[in-house]
mmCIF file of C-alpha atoms in Angstrom:
data_model
loop_
_atom_site.group_PDB
_atom_site.id
_atom_site.type_symbol
_atom_site.label_atom_id
_atom_site.label_comp_id
_atom_site.label_asym_id
_atom_site.label_seq_id
_atom_site.Cartn_x
_atom_site.Cartn_y
_atom_site.Cartn_z
ATOM 1 C CA MET M 368 -78.210 151.304 12.226
ATOM 2 C CA ASP M 369 -79.077 154.001 14.728
ATOM 3 C CA PRO M 370 -79.324 157.356 12.843
ATOM 4 C CA LEU M 371 -77.628 159.083 15.779
ATOM 5 C CA THR M 372 -74.611 156.797 15.342
ATOM 6 C CA LEU M 373 -74.412 157.717 11.664
ATOM 7 C CA PHE M 374 -74.530 161.385 12.628
ATOM 8 C CA PHE M 375 -71.674 160.960 15.087
ATOM 9 C CA ILE M 376 -69.527 159.292 12.407
ATOM 10 C CA THR M 377 -69.791 162.419 10.237
ATOM 11 C CA SER M 378 -67.093 164.138 12.289
ATOM 12 C CA GLY M 379 -64.677 161.362 11.281
ATOM 13 C CA ILE M 380 -65.674 161.834 7.650
ATOM 14 C CA PHE M 381 -65.088 165.565 8.011
ATOM 15 C CA LEU M 382 -61.675 164.995 9.583
ATOM 16 C CA GLY M 383 -60.775 162.528 6.820
ATOM 17 C CA TRP M 384 -61.679 165.133 4.222
ATOM 18 C CA SER M 385 -59.566 167.734 6.055
ATOM 19 C CA LEU M 386 -56.612 165.358 6.280
ATOM 20 C CA GLY M 387 -56.829 164.527 2.584
ATOM 21 C CA ALA M 388 -57.006 168.197 1.652
ATOM 22 C CA ASN M 389 -54.005 169.034 3.830
ATOM 23 C CA HIS M 390 -51.874 165.971 3.092
ATOM 24 C CA ALA M 391 -52.285 165.628 -0.679
ATOM 25 C CA VAL M 392 -49.051 167.613 -0.887
ATOM 26 C CA ASN M 393 -47.237 164.840 0.978
ATOM 27 C CA VAL M 394 -47.821 162.174 -1.659
ATOM 28 C CA PHE M 395 -48.170 163.902 -5.019
ATOM 29 C CA GLY M 396 -47.462 167.577 -4.356
ATOM 30 C CA THR M 397 -43.963 167.478 -5.762
ATOM 31 C CA ALA M 398 -45.120 165.586 -8.860
ATOM 32 C CA VAL M 399 -47.952 168.028 -9.548
ATOM 33 C CA ILE M 400 -45.971 171.208 -8.860
ATOM 34 C CA SER M 401 -43.145 169.988 -11.109
ATOM 35 C CA LYS M 402 -45.853 169.462 -13.786
ATOM 36 C CA MET M 403 -44.899 165.844 -14.353
ATOM 37 C CA VAL M 404 -48.303 164.468 -13.310
ATOM 38 C CA LYS M 405 -51.681 166.141 -13.760
ATOM 39 C CA PHE M 406 -53.473 166.863 -10.499
ATOM 40 C CA LYS M 407 -56.613 164.849 -11.346
ATOM 41 C CA VAL M 408 -54.571 161.778 -12.270
ATOM 42 C CA ALA M 409 -52.532 162.107 -9.080
ATOM 43 C CA ALA M 410 -55.675 162.563 -6.971
ATOM 44 C CA ILE M 411 -57.325 159.416 -8.371
ATOM 45 C CA ILE M 412 -54.229 157.264 -7.819
ATOM 46 C CA ALA M 413 -53.742 158.686 -4.325
ATOM 47 C CA GLY M 414 -57.409 158.089 -3.454
ATOM 48 C CA ILE M 415 -57.283 154.435 -4.470
ATOM 49 C CA PHE M 416 -54.086 153.629 -2.613
ATOM 50 C CA VAL M 417 -54.830 155.671 0.505
ATOM 51 C CA THR M 418 -58.099 153.731 0.899
ATOM 52 C CA LEU M 419 -56.340 150.388 0.426
ATOM 53 C CA GLY M 420 -53.722 151.360 2.988
ATOM 54 C CA ALA M 421 -56.372 152.420 5.497
ATOM 55 C CA VAL M 422 -58.332 149.153 5.274
ATOM 56 C CA ILE M 423 -55.402 146.742 5.022
ATOM 57 C CA GLY M 424 -52.765 148.290 7.266
ATOM 58 C CA GLY M 425 -54.445 150.744 9.620
ATOM 59 C CA ALA M 426 -54.511 148.702 12.823
ATOM 60 C CA GLY M 427 -50.973 149.232 14.122
ATOM 61 C CA ALA M 428 -50.914 153.000 14.645
ATOM 62 C CA THR M 429 -54.529 152.990 15.862
ATOM 63 C CA LYS M 430 -53.562 150.911 18.883
ATOM 64 C CA THR M 431 -51.014 153.506 20.000
ATOM 65 C CA LEU M 432 -53.634 156.275 19.912
ATOM 66 C CA ASN M 433 -56.088 154.177 21.909
ATOM 67 C CA ASP M 434 -53.376 153.506 24.472
ATOM 68 C CA LEU M 435 -52.845 157.268 24.804
ATOM 69 C CA GLY M 436 -56.545 157.797 25.544
ATOM 70 C CA SER M 437 -59.340 155.297 24.985
ATOM 71 C CA ILE M 438 -62.495 157.262 24.103
ATOM 72 C CA ASN M 439 -65.207 154.705 24.813
ATOM 73 C CA ALA M 440 -68.386 156.760 24.180
ATOM 74 C CA ILE M 441 -69.337 157.633 20.615
ATOM 75 C CA ALA M 442 -70.459 161.158 21.550
ATOM 76 C CA GLY M 443 -66.984 161.712 22.976
ATOM 77 C CA SER M 444 -65.382 160.314 19.808
ATOM 78 C CA PHE M 445 -67.569 162.623 17.720
ATOM 79 C CA THR M 446 -66.641 165.699 19.745
ATOM 80 C CA VAL M 447 -62.907 165.064 19.825
ATOM 81 C CA THR M 448 -62.760 164.223 16.118
ATOM 82 C CA LEU M 449 -64.826 167.301 15.219
ATOM 83 C CA ALA M 450 -62.481 169.508 17.241
ATOM 84 C CA VAL M 451 -59.494 168.112 15.348
ATOM 85 C CA GLY M 452 -61.253 168.518 12.004
ATOM 86 C CA ILE M 453 -62.065 172.159 12.664
ATOM 87 C CA SER M 454 -58.510 172.844 13.823
ATOM 88 C CA VAL M 455 -56.978 171.205 10.746
ATOM 89 C CA THR M 456 -59.403 172.935 8.377
ATOM 90 C CA TRP M 457 -58.668 176.313 9.922
ATOM 91 C CA MET M 458 -54.933 175.765 9.514
ATOM 92 C CA THR M 459 -55.497 174.572 5.947
ATOM 93 C CA LYS M 460 -57.372 177.773 5.153
ATOM 94 C CA LEU M 461 -54.262 179.631 6.345
ATOM 95 C CA LYS M 462 -52.267 177.489 3.858
ATOM 96 C CA LEU M 463 -50.248 175.888 6.641
ATOM 97 C CA PRO M 464 -49.500 172.152 6.151
ATOM 98 C CA VAL M 465 -50.417 171.349 9.749
ATOM 99 C CA SER M 466 -49.856 167.917 11.266
ATOM 100 C CA THR M 467 -53.150 166.122 11.863
ATOM 101 C CA SER M 468 -51.272 163.692 14.116
ATOM 102 C CA GLN M 469 -50.281 166.523 16.430
ATOM 103 C CA ALA M 470 -53.795 167.942 16.469
ATOM 104 C CA VAL M 471 -55.217 164.512 17.360
ATOM 105 C CA VAL M 472 -52.749 164.069 20.219
ATOM 106 C CA GLY M 473 -53.634 167.505 21.605
ATOM 107 C CA ALA M 474 -57.344 166.680 21.358
ATOM 108 C CA ILE M 475 -56.956 163.316 23.131
ATOM 109 C CA ILE M 476 -55.085 164.990 25.982
ATOM 110 C CA GLY M 477 -57.894 167.563 26.153
ATOM 111 C CA TRP M 478 -60.391 164.689 26.462
ATOM 112 C CA ASN M 479 -58.289 163.006 29.156
ATOM 113 C CA ILE M 480 -58.184 166.229 31.197
ATOM 114 C CA PHE M 481 -61.916 166.882 30.829
ATOM 115 C CA THR M 482 -62.960 163.323 31.753
ATOM 116 C CA GLY M 483 -60.347 162.766 34.440
ATOM 117 C CA SER M 484 -58.796 159.901 32.459
ATOM 118 C CA PRO M 485 -55.078 159.179 32.755
ATOM 119 C CA THR M 486 -52.749 160.032 29.891
ATOM 120 C CA ASP M 487 -50.467 157.131 29.038
ATOM 121 C CA PHE M 488 -47.095 158.838 29.048
ATOM 122 C CA SER M 489 -45.352 155.821 27.541
ATOM 123 C CA SER M 490 -47.479 156.124 24.398
ATOM 124 C CA LEU M 491 -47.174 159.913 24.471
ATOM 125 C CA SER M 492 -43.394 159.738 24.642
ATOM 126 C CA LYS M 493 -43.301 157.399 21.625
ATOM 127 C CA ILE M 494 -45.382 159.853 19.635
ATOM 128 C CA LEU M 495 -43.375 162.898 20.743
ATOM 129 C CA ILE M 496 -40.121 161.192 19.791
ATOM 130 C CA THR M 497 -41.418 160.625 16.246
ATOM 131 C CA TRP M 498 -42.188 164.353 15.960
ATOM 132 C CA VAL M 499 -38.451 164.922 16.340
ATOM 133 C CA THR M 500 -37.011 161.860 14.603
ATOM 134 C CA SER M 501 -39.277 161.510 11.554
ATOM 135 C CA PRO M 502 -38.202 164.721 9.778
ATOM 136 C CA ILE M 503 -34.576 163.969 10.647
ATOM 137 C CA ILE M 504 -34.810 160.436 9.235
ATOM 138 C CA ALA M 505 -36.635 161.731 6.158
ATOM 139 C CA GLY M 506 -33.955 164.388 5.724
ATOM 140 C CA ILE M 507 -31.229 161.738 5.882
ATOM 141 C CA PHE M 508 -33.067 159.587 3.340
ATOM 142 C CA GLY M 509 -33.591 162.610 1.100
ATOM 143 C CA TYR M 510 -29.933 163.601 1.324
ATOM 144 C CA ILE M 511 -28.660 160.079 0.566
ATOM 145 C CA PHE M 512 -31.166 159.388 -2.220
ATOM 146 C CA CYS M 513 -30.369 162.729 -3.852
ATOM 147 C CA LEU M 514 -26.624 162.062 -3.949
ATOM 148 C CA LEU M 515 -27.157 158.453 -5.051
ATOM 149 C CA ILE M 516 -29.631 159.185 -7.861
ATOM 150 C CA GLU M 517 -27.643 162.134 -9.201
ATOM 151 C CA HIS M 518 -24.508 159.955 -9.226
ATOM 152 C CA ILE M 519 -26.345 157.233 -11.159
ATOM 153 C CA LEU M 520 -27.718 159.723 -13.671
ATOM 154 C CA LYS M 521 -24.269 161.157 -14.347
ATOM 155 C CA LYS M 522 -22.871 157.672 -14.977
ATOM 156 C CA ALA M 523 -25.830 156.438 -17.069
ATOM 157 C CA LYS M 524 -26.010 159.439 -19.413
ATOM 158 C CA ILE M 525 -29.707 158.854 -20.190
ATOM 159 C CA HIS M 526 -31.282 160.828 -23.024
ATOM 160 C CA LEU M 527 -33.445 163.717 -21.774
ATOM 161 C CA LEU M 528 -36.663 162.374 -23.308
ATOM 162 C CA GLU M 529 -36.010 158.954 -21.832
ATOM 163 C CA LEU M 530 -35.184 160.479 -18.459
ATOM 164 C CA ASP M 531 -38.424 162.451 -18.566
ATOM 165 C CA ALA M 532 -40.431 159.265 -19.122
ATOM 166 C CA TYR M 533 -38.625 157.383 -16.346
ATOM 167 C CA THR M 534 -39.145 160.279 -13.935
ATOM 168 C CA ARG M 535 -42.853 160.504 -14.696
ATOM 169 C CA VAL M 536 -43.348 156.778 -14.052
ATOM 170 C CA GLY M 537 -41.214 156.967 -10.921
ATOM 171 C CA LEU M 538 -43.283 159.813 -9.505
ATOM 172 C CA ILE M 539 -46.477 157.826 -10.027
ATOM 173 C CA VAL M 540 -45.030 154.672 -8.428
ATOM 174 C CA VAL M 541 -43.583 156.372 -5.343
ATOM 175 C CA GLY M 542 -46.732 158.513 -5.041
ATOM 176 C CA ALA M 543 -48.843 155.346 -4.927
ATOM 177 C CA MET M 544 -46.487 153.851 -2.321
ATOM 178 C CA ALA M 545 -46.640 156.986 -0.196
ATOM 179 C CA SER M 546 -50.445 157.119 -0.519
ATOM 180 C CA TYR M 547 -50.759 153.539 0.717
ATOM 181 C CA SER M 548 -48.490 154.240 3.687
ATOM 182 C CA LEU M 549 -50.327 157.495 4.423
ATOM 183 C CA GLY M 550 -53.625 155.608 4.615
ATOM 184 C CA ALA M 551 -52.150 152.860 6.783
ATOM 185 C CA ASN M 552 -50.532 155.309 9.177
ATOM 186 C CA ASN M 553 -52.939 158.257 9.318
ATOM 187 C CA ILE M 554 -56.293 156.436 9.333
ATOM 188 C CA ALA M 555 -55.634 156.219 13.077
ATOM 189 C CA ASN M 556 -56.056 159.988 13.198
ATOM 190 C CA VAL M 557 -59.301 159.907 11.215
ATOM 191 C CA MET M 558 -61.242 156.929 12.592
ATOM 192 C CA GLY M 559 -59.016 155.586 15.366
ATOM 193 C CA LEU M 560 -60.896 157.641 17.961
ATOM 194 C CA PHE M 561 -64.087 155.683 17.173
ATOM 195 C CA VAL M 562 -62.597 152.202 17.516
ATOM 196 C CA SER M 563 -63.023 151.912 21.309
ATOM 197 C CA ALA M 564 -66.665 153.049 21.016
ATOM 198 C CA GLU M 565 -67.347 150.164 18.545
ATOM 199 C CA PRO M 566 -70.192 151.793 16.550
ATOM 200 C CA PHE M 567 -70.343 149.104 13.802
ATOM 201 C CA LYS M 568 -71.009 145.366 13.955
ATOM 202 C CA GLU M 569 -69.284 142.828 11.739
ATOM 203 C CA PHE M 570 -70.542 142.810 8.147
ATOM 204 C CA SER M 571 -70.403 139.546 6.201
ATOM 205 C CA THR M 572 -71.147 138.480 2.633
ATOM 206 C CA PRO M 573 -70.295 135.217 0.825
ATOM 207 C CA PHE M 574 -67.239 136.970 -0.607
ATOM 208 C CA ILE M 575 -65.901 139.243 2.146
ATOM 209 C CA THR M 576 -66.150 139.898 5.872
ATOM 210 C CA LEU M 577 -65.512 143.348 7.301
ATOM 211 C CA SER M 578 -65.118 143.905 11.019
ATOM 212 C CA GLY M 579 -66.532 147.052 12.587
ATOM 213 C CA THR M 580 -63.026 148.523 12.623
ATOM 214 C CA HIS M 581 -62.469 147.763 8.926
ATOM 215 C CA GLN M 582 -65.765 149.465 8.089
ATOM 216 C CA LEU M 583 -64.613 152.561 9.956
ATOM 217 C CA PHE M 584 -61.294 152.492 8.105
ATOM 218 C CA LEU M 585 -63.023 152.103 4.723
ATOM 219 C CA ILE M 586 -65.253 155.127 5.365
ATOM 220 C CA GLY M 587 -62.270 157.134 6.609
ATOM 221 C CA GLY M 588 -60.124 156.152 3.619
ATOM 222 C CA LEU M 589 -62.806 157.271 1.187
ATOM 223 C CA ALA M 590 -63.137 160.562 3.067
ATOM 224 C CA ILE M 591 -59.376 161.157 2.780
ATOM 225 C CA ALA M 592 -59.574 160.398 -0.947
ATOM 226 C CA LEU M 593 -62.382 162.929 -1.344
ATOM 227 C CA GLY M 594 -60.346 165.583 0.491
ATOM 228 C CA ILE M 595 -57.352 164.990 -1.779
ATOM 229 C CA TYR M 596 -59.467 165.367 -4.901
ATOM 230 C CA THR M 597 -61.544 168.385 -3.907
ATOM 231 C CA TYR M 598 -59.153 170.628 -1.957
ATOM 232 C CA GLY M 599 -55.651 169.162 -2.061
ATOM 233 C CA TYR M 600 -54.111 171.456 -4.624
ATOM 234 C CA ARG M 601 -54.083 174.605 -2.461
ATOM 235 C CA VAL M 602 -51.588 173.456 0.188
ATOM 236 C CA MET M 603 -49.331 172.063 -2.545
ATOM 237 C CA VAL M 604 -48.417 175.623 -3.487
ATOM 238 C CA THR M 605 -46.871 176.395 -0.070
ATOM 239 C CA VAL M 606 -44.595 173.350 0.135
ATOM 240 C CA GLY M 607 -43.984 172.869 -3.565
ATOM 241 C CA ASN M 608 -43.163 176.426 -4.589
ATOM 242 C CA ASP M 609 -42.448 178.511 -1.486
ATOM 243 C CA LEU M 610 -40.344 176.204 0.708
ATOM 244 C CA TYR M 611 -38.036 174.810 -1.971
ATOM 245 C CA LYS M 612 -38.045 175.017 -5.758
ATOM 246 C CA ILE M 613 -39.000 171.502 -6.832
ATOM 247 C CA THR M 614 -37.643 169.874 -9.979
ATOM 248 C CA PRO M 615 -39.004 166.575 -11.345
ATOM 249 C CA ILE M 616 -36.049 164.587 -9.977
ATOM 250 C CA SER M 617 -36.301 166.394 -6.632
ATOM 251 C CA GLY M 618 -39.983 165.507 -6.507
ATOM 252 C CA LEU M 619 -39.260 161.816 -6.983
ATOM 253 C CA ILE M 620 -36.563 161.828 -4.301
ATOM 254 C CA VAL M 621 -38.721 163.684 -1.765
ATOM 255 C CA VAL M 622 -41.719 161.357 -2.097
ATOM 256 C CA LEU M 623 -39.474 158.276 -2.092
ATOM 257 C CA ALA M 624 -37.831 159.380 1.166
ATOM 258 C CA GLU M 625 -41.184 160.222 2.732
ATOM 259 C CA SER M 626 -42.733 156.886 1.710
ATOM 260 C CA PHE M 627 -39.843 155.025 3.365
ATOM 261 C CA VAL M 628 -40.404 156.891 6.629
ATOM 262 C CA LEU M 629 -44.170 156.319 6.597
ATOM 263 C CA PHE M 630 -43.600 152.634 5.900
ATOM 264 C CA ILE M 631 -41.198 151.926 8.745
ATOM 265 C CA PHE M 632 -43.473 153.629 11.298
ATOM 266 C CA SER M 633 -46.660 151.853 10.160
ATOM 267 C CA SER M 634 -45.700 148.351 9.001
ATOM 268 C CA GLN M 635 -46.752 145.541 11.317
ATOM 269 C CA GLU M 636 -44.916 143.116 9.028
ATOM 270 C CA LEU M 637 -41.640 144.970 9.546
ATOM 271 C CA GLU M 638 -42.249 144.984 13.305
ATOM 272 C CA LYS M 639 -42.785 141.189 13.289
ATOM 273 C CA LEU M 640 -39.638 140.679 11.196
ATOM 274 C CA LEU M 641 -37.495 142.725 13.570
ATOM 275 C CA MET M 642 -38.932 140.831 16.555
ATOM 276 C CA SER M 643 -38.196 137.459 14.922
ATOM 277 C CA LEU M 644 -34.589 138.556 14.392
ATOM 278 C CA GLY M 645 -34.286 139.717 17.995
ATOM 279 C CA LEU M 646 -33.773 143.335 16.914
ATOM 280 C CA PRO M 647 -35.301 146.486 18.472
ATOM 281 C CA THR M 648 -38.664 147.320 16.920
ATOM 282 C CA ILE M 649 -39.798 150.660 15.560
ATOM 283 C CA PRO M 650 -42.913 152.008 17.344
ATOM 284 C CA LEU M 651 -46.096 151.977 15.266
ATOM 285 C CA VAL M 652 -47.390 155.485 15.757
ATOM 286 C CA PRO M 653 -49.474 157.913 13.720
ATOM 287 C CA LEU M 654 -46.693 159.847 12.066
ATOM 288 C CA SER M 655 -46.721 163.430 10.902
ATOM 289 C CA SER M 656 -46.360 162.874 7.164
ATOM 290 C CA THR M 657 -46.109 166.650 6.774
ATOM 291 C CA GLN M 658 -42.963 166.691 8.910
ATOM 292 C CA ALA M 659 -41.568 163.731 6.995
ATOM 293 C CA VAL M 660 -42.017 165.293 3.569
ATOM 294 C CA ILE M 661 -40.633 168.652 4.666
ATOM 295 C CA GLY M 662 -37.677 166.876 6.268
ATOM 296 C CA ALA M 663 -37.075 165.172 2.921
ATOM 297 C CA VAL M 664 -37.302 168.507 1.112
ATOM 298 C CA ILE M 665 -34.707 169.975 3.485
ATOM 299 C CA GLY M 666 -32.459 166.921 2.965
ATOM 300 C CA VAL M 667 -32.570 167.374 -0.803
ATOM 301 C CA GLY M 668 -31.900 171.079 -0.334
ATOM 302 C CA PHE M 669 -28.786 170.422 1.738
ATOM 303 C CA ALA M 670 -27.547 167.821 -0.754
ATOM 304 C CA ARG M 671 -27.621 170.584 -3.355
ATOM 305 C CA GLY M 672 -25.912 173.183 -1.193
ATOM 306 C CA GLY M 673 -28.864 174.459 0.868
ATOM 307 C CA ALA M 674 -29.094 177.773 -0.934
ATOM 308 C CA GLY M 675 -32.622 177.319 -2.273
ATOM 309 C CA ILE M 676 -34.424 176.696 1.037
ATOM 310 C CA ASN M 677 -36.830 179.402 2.212
ATOM 311 C CA TYR M 678 -36.279 179.380 5.992
ATOM 312 C CA LYS M 679 -38.938 182.043 6.542
ATOM 313 C CA ILE M 680 -41.633 179.755 5.112
ATOM 314 C CA LEU M 681 -40.162 176.838 7.083
ATOM 315 C CA GLY M 682 -40.519 178.836 10.294
ATOM 316 C CA LYS M 683 -44.136 179.641 9.452
ATOM 317 C CA ILE M 684 -44.872 175.955 8.910
ATOM 318 C CA ALA M 685 -43.128 174.964 12.161
ATOM 319 C CA THR M 686 -45.283 177.485 14.023
ATOM 320 C CA GLY M 687 -48.345 175.665 12.715
ATOM 321 C CA TRP M 688 -47.027 172.414 14.159
ATOM 322 C CA ILE M 689 -46.823 173.995 17.625
ATOM 323 C CA ILE M 690 -50.193 175.737 17.456
ATOM 324 C CA ALA M 691 -52.170 172.722 16.198
ATOM 325 C CA PRO M 692 -52.113 170.493 19.330
ATOM 326 C CA VAL M 693 -52.714 173.442 21.648
ATOM 327 C CA VAL M 694 -55.696 174.722 19.648
ATOM 328 C CA ALA M 695 -57.150 171.222 19.249
ATOM 329 C CA GLY M 696 -56.765 170.469 22.965
ATOM 330 C CA LEU M 697 -58.422 173.687 24.101
ATOM 331 C CA PHE M 698 -61.225 173.414 21.569
ATOM 332 C CA THR M 699 -61.848 169.780 22.573
ATOM 333 C CA PHE M 700 -62.166 170.691 26.248
ATOM 334 C CA VAL M 701 -64.709 173.450 25.523
ATOM 335 C CA ALA M 702 -66.636 171.333 23.006
ATOM 336 C CA LEU M 703 -66.901 168.409 25.435
ATOM 337 C CA PHE M 704 -68.348 170.725 28.066
ATOM 338 C CA PHE M 705 -71.116 171.845 25.696
ATOM 339 C CA VAL M 706 -71.878 168.354 24.388
ATOM 340 C CA GLN M 707 -72.121 166.942 27.908
ATOM 341 C CA ASN M 708 -73.913 169.793 29.672
ATOM 342 C CA VAL M 709 -75.932 171.507 26.955
ATOM 343 C CA PHE M 710 -76.787 168.612 24.629
ATOM 344 C CA GLU M 711 -76.739 166.064 27.501
ATOM 345 C CA GLN M 712 -74.720 163.454 25.622
ATOM 346 C CA LYS M 713 -72.479 160.971 27.417
ATOM 347 C CA VAL M 714 -68.884 161.650 26.389
ATOM 348 C CA ILE M 715 -67.399 158.848 28.484
ATOM 349 C CA ASN M 716 -68.651 155.505 29.756
ATOM 350 C CA THR M 717 -67.395 155.431 33.323
ATOM 351 C CA VAL M 718 -65.615 152.243 34.336
ATOM 352 C CA GLU M 719 -65.203 151.661 38.071
ATOM 353 C CA TYR M 720 -62.264 149.739 39.525
ATOM 354 C CA GLU M 721 -62.020 147.588 42.623
ATOM 355 C CA ILE M 722 -59.349 145.329 44.098
ATOM 356 C CA ASN M 723 -60.998 142.308 45.681
ATOM 357 C CA SER M 724 -59.605 139.258 47.425
ATOM 358 C CA SER M 725 -59.586 137.114 44.264
ATOM 359 C CA VAL M 726 -57.408 139.687 42.491
ATOM 360 C CA ILE M 727 -54.979 139.774 45.428
ATOM 361 C CA ASN M 728 -54.811 135.961 45.500
ATOM 362 C CA LYS M 729 -54.158 135.801 41.749
ATOM 363 C CA LEU M 730 -51.346 138.372 41.954
ATOM 364 C CA ASN M 731 -49.886 136.533 44.920
ATOM 365 C CA GLU M 732 -49.864 133.262 42.944
ATOM 366 C CA GLU M 733 -47.902 134.962 40.166
ATOM 367 C CA GLY M 734 -45.257 136.098 42.625
ATOM 368 C CA ILE M 735 -46.257 139.780 42.694
ATOM 369 C CA LYS M 736 -45.910 141.513 46.074
ATOM 370 C CA VAL M 737 -49.373 142.411 47.336
ATOM 371 C CA ASN M 738 -48.788 143.550 50.935
ATOM 372 C CA GLN M 739 -49.576 147.205 50.211
ATOM 373 C CA LEU M 740 -52.558 146.282 48.029
ATOM 374 C CA ARG M 741 -54.303 144.457 50.847
ATOM 375 C CA ASN M 742 -55.178 147.798 52.445
ATOM 376 C CA LEU M 743 -57.110 148.727 49.261
ATOM 377 C CA SER M 744 -59.174 145.538 49.174
ATOM 378 C CA GLY M 745 -62.873 146.316 48.837
ATOM 379 C CA GLN M 746 -62.408 149.979 47.949
ATOM 380 C CA ARG M 747 -64.059 151.209 44.745
ATOM 381 C CA PHE M 748 -62.502 153.863 42.490
ATOM 382 C CA ALA M 749 -64.596 156.024 40.154
ATOM 383 C CA ASN M 750 -62.203 155.957 37.212
ATOM 384 C CA SER M 751 -58.828 154.648 36.068
ATOM 385 C CA LYS M 752 -57.013 157.865 36.996
ATOM 386 C CA LYS M 753 -58.074 157.649 40.656
ATOM 387 C CA PHE M 754 -57.350 153.942 40.653
ATOM 388 C CA LYS M 755 -53.852 154.526 39.275
#
């Protein structure tokens, strides 16, 4: 493989590490802070399942990002991903559980502006809606699960030692579920920007075949796992201790609610099931797992009266969500300028568009009105934005 290609992929590895460091709190933070699961054990389990989720279920959300902005040159993918990684790492250093999804969206829009590419507002609107709905849905799940589980515990009258054992196992199980869903949903943020550039060819052995996309997802999943293990504990302190005082049962409820939200926004199987039943589908988008877990924490807090929630810390975290896409977008624009003009790397492969007579005839055969298009026949447009 071209060494330059391997170099460009390093920005995705860096972003994966940053995401793992920042999002470890979202899958095992409550378990670790409540001292029910040791951090190293949690990190190993999370690393295994986040990698499996990335390789097996990462395709759905990736498509939405590529619809928003298809970065078709690997130098462009490298630059945009690096800008996101630096933004996320900076926010992590400030101990803010920033949304990588929001930073990626801001960076893609920065790339679209710099290259003159159109932003698909249909995809953007889907993503923006999830920024609002995902914490609300997670909060509802958290609220309901909290009331339900506490009701069951009162009726069951389980011995404290037995309850402790059940809780510990439950935290591990839901943490593994959430890790899998995190990998499936957020690998789009880590390696999705490289998919259109197609840096890898299919790899085959007698036992397994990995497409270029699956190879990207495997590398990204391992990078996320490394970030969880090496740096994930620090952000756990902000959400686990400062936002709301987590108990073992609260920890289980929060991660359970979050894993449900991640699942419904990343499962292609669920989408197919809803389509087969003639029901509205849920958009497969890279979700902010940080928003989901904090929404769940707030839901649990309200179920218990709402007195223990630290709204000052919540406001600080929300500020990070607003800053992240803006910083990533601005940094991407500046970085692309330097990569293109100083290092003379191609950040976009220009695709020209032209309406010719055969296209007009084909549209006409399909019953599409083409009278206004006839005036454009033979004209060539430099990019998709001008063509649109």
